[in-house]
XYZ file of C-alpha atoms in Angstrom:
431
model
C 122.967 153.732 180.418
C 126.455 154.805 179.285
C 127.805 151.347 180.083
C 125.044 149.687 178.044
C 125.601 152.067 175.107
C 129.345 151.390 175.247
C 128.781 147.630 175.259
C 126.344 147.968 172.364
C 128.863 150.058 170.405
C 131.645 147.512 170.942
C 129.313 144.697 169.958
C 128.242 146.628 166.862
C 131.849 147.133 165.769
C 132.764 143.454 166.136
C 129.490 142.374 164.571
C 130.079 144.726 161.645
C 133.499 143.193 161.095
C 132.077 139.685 161.339
C 129.102 140.396 159.130
C 131.264 141.935 156.421
C 133.538 138.936 156.818
C 130.641 136.587 156.123
C 128.073 138.323 153.954
C 130.475 140.792 152.390
C 132.861 138.106 151.188
C 129.983 135.944 149.952
C 128.680 138.871 147.915
C 132.165 139.517 146.556
C 132.474 135.815 145.737
C 129.208 135.851 143.796
C 130.230 139.079 142.066
C 133.498 137.386 141.104
C 131.530 134.458 139.673
C 129.281 136.887 137.763
C 132.293 138.492 136.059
C 133.506 135.143 134.727
C 130.121 133.585 133.879
C 127.619 134.509 131.204
C 124.315 135.977 132.410
C 122.518 132.677 131.727
C 125.106 130.641 133.680
C 125.076 133.096 136.580
C 121.286 132.907 136.608
C 121.456 129.135 137.025
C 124.126 129.467 139.746
C 121.867 131.913 141.599
C 118.913 129.521 141.444
C 121.083 126.700 142.792
C 122.430 128.891 145.590
C 118.927 130.083 146.551
C 117.736 126.460 146.599
C 120.603 125.533 148.921
C 119.762 128.527 151.136
C 116.134 127.400 151.408
C 117.055 123.893 152.567
C 119.829 125.198 154.827
C 117.316 127.477 156.571
C 114.963 124.549 157.099
C 117.812 122.522 158.598
C 118.320 125.211 161.251
C 114.788 124.535 162.440
C 114.207 128.187 163.299
C 116.510 127.791 166.291
C 119.113 130.492 165.580
C 117.235 133.490 166.969
C 115.774 131.365 169.756
C 119.228 130.181 170.864
C 120.599 133.740 170.872
C 117.587 135.076 172.758
C 117.457 132.206 175.310
C 121.150 132.429 176.187
C 121.168 136.242 176.338
C 118.003 136.475 178.440
C 119.176 134.000 181.079
C 120.140 135.602 184.356
C 123.322 133.488 184.532
C 123.904 132.447 180.938
C 127.433 131.191 181.583
C 126.258 127.999 183.204
C 125.397 124.445 182.347
C 121.892 125.432 181.201
C 123.404 127.485 178.381
C 125.671 124.567 177.495
C 122.628 122.300 177.253
C 120.935 124.810 174.925
C 124.020 124.897 172.703
C 124.306 121.113 172.576
C 120.631 120.553 171.818
C 120.648 123.162 169.060
C 123.747 121.817 167.306
C 122.663 118.173 167.424
C 119.196 119.128 166.158
C 120.746 121.160 163.343
C 122.938 118.279 162.167
C 120.015 115.827 162.217
C 117.718 118.233 160.380
C 120.512 119.069 157.944
C 120.903 115.429 156.961
C 117.124 115.148 156.585
C 116.929 118.245 154.364
C 119.838 117.002 152.250
C 118.042 113.697 151.772
C 114.866 115.468 150.695
C 116.743 117.712 148.268
C 118.770 114.900 146.741
C 115.650 112.821 146.110
C 113.674 115.695 144.592
C 114.994 115.034 141.078
C 111.657 115.458 139.321
C 111.061 118.872 140.849
C 114.595 120.280 140.896
C 116.754 118.061 138.718
C 116.425 120.212 135.615
C 118.116 123.133 137.406
C 120.090 121.993 140.436
C 121.467 118.610 139.404
C 121.524 118.892 135.634
C 124.410 117.949 133.365
C 127.374 115.646 133.532
C 128.460 117.037 136.913
C 125.298 115.886 138.692
C 127.077 113.586 141.176
C 129.625 116.247 142.116
C 126.891 118.858 142.558
C 125.057 116.551 144.978
C 128.130 116.201 147.182
C 128.855 119.930 147.171
C 125.228 120.767 148.014
C 125.328 118.314 150.946
C 128.483 119.964 152.338
C 127.084 123.465 151.851
C 123.810 122.791 153.656
C 125.263 121.042 156.711
C 128.340 123.256 157.144
C 126.380 126.494 156.704
C 123.713 125.349 159.184
C 126.179 124.317 161.893
C 128.221 127.475 161.303
C 125.144 129.667 161.727
C 124.154 127.825 164.898
C 127.622 128.301 166.413
C 127.452 132.001 165.554
C 123.973 132.283 167.101
C 125.175 130.708 170.362
C 128.290 132.895 170.514
C 126.112 135.958 169.877
C 123.991 134.920 172.852
C 127.156 134.885 174.946
C 127.930 138.298 173.365
C 131.184 136.887 172.092
C 131.019 138.812 168.822
C 134.795 138.890 168.424
C 135.097 135.135 167.880
C 132.131 135.189 165.489
C 133.921 137.881 163.503
C 137.128 135.865 163.318
C 135.324 132.724 162.109
C 133.326 134.698 159.537
C 136.372 136.484 158.137
C 138.342 133.250 157.837
C 135.483 131.494 156.059
C 134.779 134.523 153.852
C 138.353 134.874 152.663
C 138.561 131.177 151.837
C 135.255 131.408 149.939
C 136.431 134.347 147.836
C 139.746 132.709 146.952
C 138.010 129.387 146.290
C 135.402 130.942 143.981
C 138.030 132.937 142.088
C 140.046 129.852 141.243
C 137.046 127.516 141.051
C 135.003 129.505 138.553
C 137.981 129.749 136.224
C 138.659 126.023 136.439
C 135.160 124.557 136.497
C 132.450 127.199 136.078
C 129.337 126.766 138.224
C 130.602 123.666 140.010
C 133.914 125.355 140.813
C 132.091 128.365 142.285
C 129.990 126.136 144.552
C 133.073 124.193 145.665
C 134.750 127.465 146.681
C 131.711 128.492 148.700
C 131.517 125.037 150.330
C 135.167 125.061 151.411
C 134.765 128.520 152.959
C 131.619 127.371 154.756
C 133.438 124.349 156.227
C 136.284 126.551 157.482
C 133.821 128.923 159.149
C 131.895 126.058 160.771
C 135.050 124.380 162.091
C 136.461 127.568 163.630
C 133.105 128.532 165.139
C 132.734 125.071 166.674
C 136.175 125.316 168.284
C 135.354 128.705 169.810
C 132.004 127.384 171.046
C 133.650 124.421 172.764
C 135.980 126.833 174.565
C 133.028 129.037 175.547
C 130.950 126.174 176.961
C 133.910 124.872 178.962
C 134.516 128.342 180.346
C 130.863 128.420 181.432
C 131.387 125.413 183.686
C 130.372 122.544 181.409
C 132.808 119.687 180.998
C 133.507 118.786 177.371
C 131.134 119.554 174.532
C 127.514 118.861 175.531
C 125.027 116.998 173.370
C 122.022 118.653 174.933
C 118.957 117.439 176.760
C 115.697 116.145 175.346
C 113.589 118.569 177.412
C 115.685 121.529 176.268
C 115.416 120.352 172.653
C 111.614 120.226 172.880
C 111.516 123.722 174.373
C 113.745 125.113 171.629
C 111.630 123.591 168.876
C 108.451 124.833 170.529
C 109.828 128.383 170.419
C 111.455 127.994 167.016
C 108.492 126.357 165.269
C 106.909 129.691 164.222
C 110.215 130.686 162.591
C 110.298 127.372 160.689
C 106.749 127.867 159.456
C 107.606 131.439 158.484
C 110.612 130.214 156.503
C 108.440 127.568 154.836
C 106.190 130.374 153.604
C 108.768 132.980 152.551
C 111.863 131.266 151.151
C 110.198 128.706 148.844
C 107.922 131.521 147.685
C 110.992 133.479 146.560
C 112.302 130.412 144.754
C 108.922 129.783 143.124
C 108.701 133.408 141.977
C 112.161 133.124 140.402
C 111.083 129.983 138.530
C 107.845 131.656 137.382
C 109.773 134.640 136.040
C 112.372 132.405 134.349
C 109.662 130.349 132.618
C 107.665 133.397 131.538
C 110.677 135.314 130.196
C 112.178 132.310 128.411
C 115.601 131.713 129.956
C 118.078 132.099 132.782
C 119.525 135.394 131.519
C 116.787 137.375 133.271
C 117.508 135.356 136.418
C 121.112 136.518 136.097
C 119.989 140.170 135.857
C 117.785 139.794 138.900
C 120.574 138.064 140.828
C 122.874 141.033 140.233
C 120.160 143.368 141.530
C 119.673 141.051 144.520
C 123.373 141.322 145.367
C 123.060 145.129 145.423
C 119.937 144.751 147.587
C 121.821 142.537 150.036
C 124.783 144.915 150.193
C 122.484 147.801 151.115
C 120.922 145.733 153.912
C 124.264 144.855 155.515
C 124.008 147.698 158.065
C 120.405 146.785 158.877
C 121.402 143.148 159.370
C 124.331 144.102 161.611
C 122.160 146.268 163.873
C 119.469 143.567 163.973
C 121.949 140.863 164.928
C 123.529 142.968 167.674
C 120.231 144.286 169.024
C 118.608 140.892 169.698
C 120.566 139.914 172.849
C 120.291 143.467 174.226
C 116.550 143.737 173.533
C 115.965 140.266 174.999
C 117.753 141.226 178.204
C 116.013 144.632 178.411
C 112.578 143.014 178.086
C 113.378 140.879 181.136
C 114.976 143.608 183.276
C 113.622 146.991 182.093
C 110.297 148.630 181.525
C 108.451 148.623 178.210
C 108.915 152.380 177.549
C 112.706 151.991 177.707
C 112.680 149.099 175.223
C 110.341 150.921 172.830
C 112.517 154.048 173.005
C 115.588 152.025 172.070
C 113.628 150.411 169.220
C 112.643 153.797 167.790
C 116.241 155.041 167.848
C 117.487 151.901 166.111
C 114.817 152.026 163.389
C 115.430 155.720 162.669
C 119.207 155.255 162.556
C 119.014 152.269 160.207
C 116.406 153.898 157.973
C 118.229 157.211 157.566
C 121.583 155.541 156.905
C 120.097 153.167 154.328
C 118.413 156.070 152.524
C 121.682 158.012 152.323
C 123.679 155.020 151.042
C 120.908 154.087 148.587
C 120.931 157.620 147.181
C 124.669 157.321 146.500
C 124.120 153.926 144.811
C 121.385 155.367 142.570
C 123.656 158.220 141.545
C 126.422 155.713 140.715
C 124.227 152.918 139.346
C 126.196 152.480 136.109
C 129.590 151.909 137.838
C 127.865 149.554 140.282
C 126.527 147.399 137.438
C 129.888 147.563 135.639
C 131.444 145.999 138.755
C 129.634 142.749 137.883
C 130.748 142.817 134.256
C 129.531 144.039 130.848
C 127.071 141.149 130.480
C 124.673 142.803 132.946
C 124.145 146.235 131.383
C 120.473 145.340 130.879
C 119.913 145.107 134.651
C 119.855 148.870 135.285
C 116.100 149.302 135.831
C 115.995 146.147 137.957
C 118.802 147.432 140.178
C 116.992 150.758 140.678
C 113.824 148.987 141.859
C 115.775 146.719 144.220
C 117.577 149.734 145.724
C 114.169 151.223 146.553
C 113.192 147.811 147.906
C 116.200 147.895 150.259
C 115.009 151.179 151.758
C 111.579 149.674 152.413
C 113.076 146.503 153.912
C 115.745 148.182 156.086
C 113.782 148.307 159.385
C 112.629 144.678 159.123
C 115.409 143.067 161.137
C 115.153 145.340 164.171
C 111.345 145.299 164.149
C 111.285 141.502 163.969
C 113.750 141.238 166.859
C 111.419 143.372 168.972
C 108.726 140.724 168.498
C 111.235 137.903 169.108
C 112.416 139.545 172.340
C 108.789 139.551 173.513
C 108.482 135.888 172.420
C 105.816 136.768 169.856
C 106.905 134.800 166.792
C 103.538 133.759 165.373
C 102.544 137.243 164.104
C 105.403 137.015 161.596
C 103.704 133.987 160.036
C 100.585 135.868 158.987
C 102.630 138.781 157.701
C 104.766 136.444 155.597
C 101.704 134.632 154.258
C 100.377 137.953 152.951
C 103.800 138.979 151.621
C 104.368 135.607 149.944
C 100.958 135.691 148.294
C 101.677 139.217 147.031
C 105.029 138.103 145.600
C 103.526 135.154 143.713
C 100.520 137.072 142.344
C 102.520 140.093 141.149
C 105.223 137.840 139.661
C 102.573 135.873 137.784
C 101.086 139.104 136.398
C 104.424 140.757 135.549
C 106.491 137.644 134.804
C 106.803 138.481 131.114
C 108.634 141.677 132.075
C 111.515 139.481 133.242
C 113.837 140.652 136.010
C 112.179 144.091 136.160
C 108.774 142.520 136.795
C 110.191 140.256 139.503
C 111.838 143.262 141.164
C 108.488 145.081 141.233
C 106.935 141.956 142.770
C 109.589 141.955 145.514
C 108.999 145.658 146.176
C 105.269 145.022 146.573
C 105.967 142.081 148.878
C 108.359 144.037 151.104
C 105.838 146.856 151.405
C 103.299 144.345 152.681
C 105.823 142.840 155.125
C 106.943 146.197 156.517
C 103.419 147.509 156.993
C 102.358 144.200 158.551
C 105.219 144.195 161.084
C 104.485 147.813 162.032
C 100.839 146.894 162.634
C 101.840 143.925 164.822
C 104.169 146.101 166.903
C 101.474 148.769 167.273
C 99.043 146.136 168.584
C 101.663 144.793 171.001
C 102.502 148.324 172.194
C 98.842 149.164 172.809
C 98.455 145.947 174.800
C 101.526 146.765 176.926
C 100.252 150.308 177.546
C 96.924 148.917 178.710
C 98.686 146.522 181.088
C 100.901 149.328 182.422
C 97.858 151.543 183.056
C 96.018 148.686 184.744
C 99.057 148.110 186.975
C 98.988 151.744 188.068
């Protein structure tokens, strides 16, 4: 037990460094852009970035968590089977990425008024293409390295990409506004993807595979079969967030409210960094424990993780609420009207904090479909509440997100309770 806890602690430290290197620098980059852009311009940048994130998630095909879990759960994951999983996942990601880029670039009627508007339309198209493909391949490399528990190399790639993104956005936003900000993010994403790919090639060769594998058709079909629920879940949740943002923007009459909400979303994301770190580290350990240990041991570890994440998030959120004015001032004087929205999103972060670990518990048990029904209910809640409160602007959208996260958290807890009761029944029957 002490050895496992020590390994988990080391993994958590490296994952924390890597996650701050990726998400932390991205948040700082967006905060830097917010300080130099007007609220309306930052609102449009946020909508563009969320749109890119939606299509980038689709291009991953739901394979990230599956790749991490499959490699970690294998009895001898440093073999050619793991190399085949890596190759199949990366090739699939690049193909899907090109497909998603094609869909996005041809969706002028639906998205052209926001994403590809203005004289810089052609340049925006190229930058969006680079962002989607490089971010997808970078995430897939990180997922595979996490499966190998090689968190140190993931951290190095994330930090390198994050630093480049921050520097690129700082100079880009001053030179060319929204387009310059996106170029900075794209360059950082390419650096991260390239470094992660190099580390992954070294890892697969060390595992006994010659060269960089391109995968196997059978392995690809198995990955997509497992990842399909995650794709469907993403189809429900991410476009719903984008639709809610558009509904609020239309109802409130401009992108300024989108800028306010984006600032609050950055604070929300910062508060969930610890939760995301623990979730990312816990997946390979939970996946292995499900295969080798009894259910009570896994559930005990889950409870400790949820309590630790929840208590820590509450403490940090309390500090943020007490210092809410300096936090908003960090983004610039143009966002003083976002105070109430930030407060609601801080509360939302507390509600959402256990999500990552709870979801990984279901993933480790290969029960991905329950997330779909939970996200359907959460997405419907988000749209309905946004439609009702859309005229309240960013504050109304924040309340809609809070309602949606309450539904998601309660739904996941119910699914885990049902799974636990089923496992207890099986254990009693076995006795």
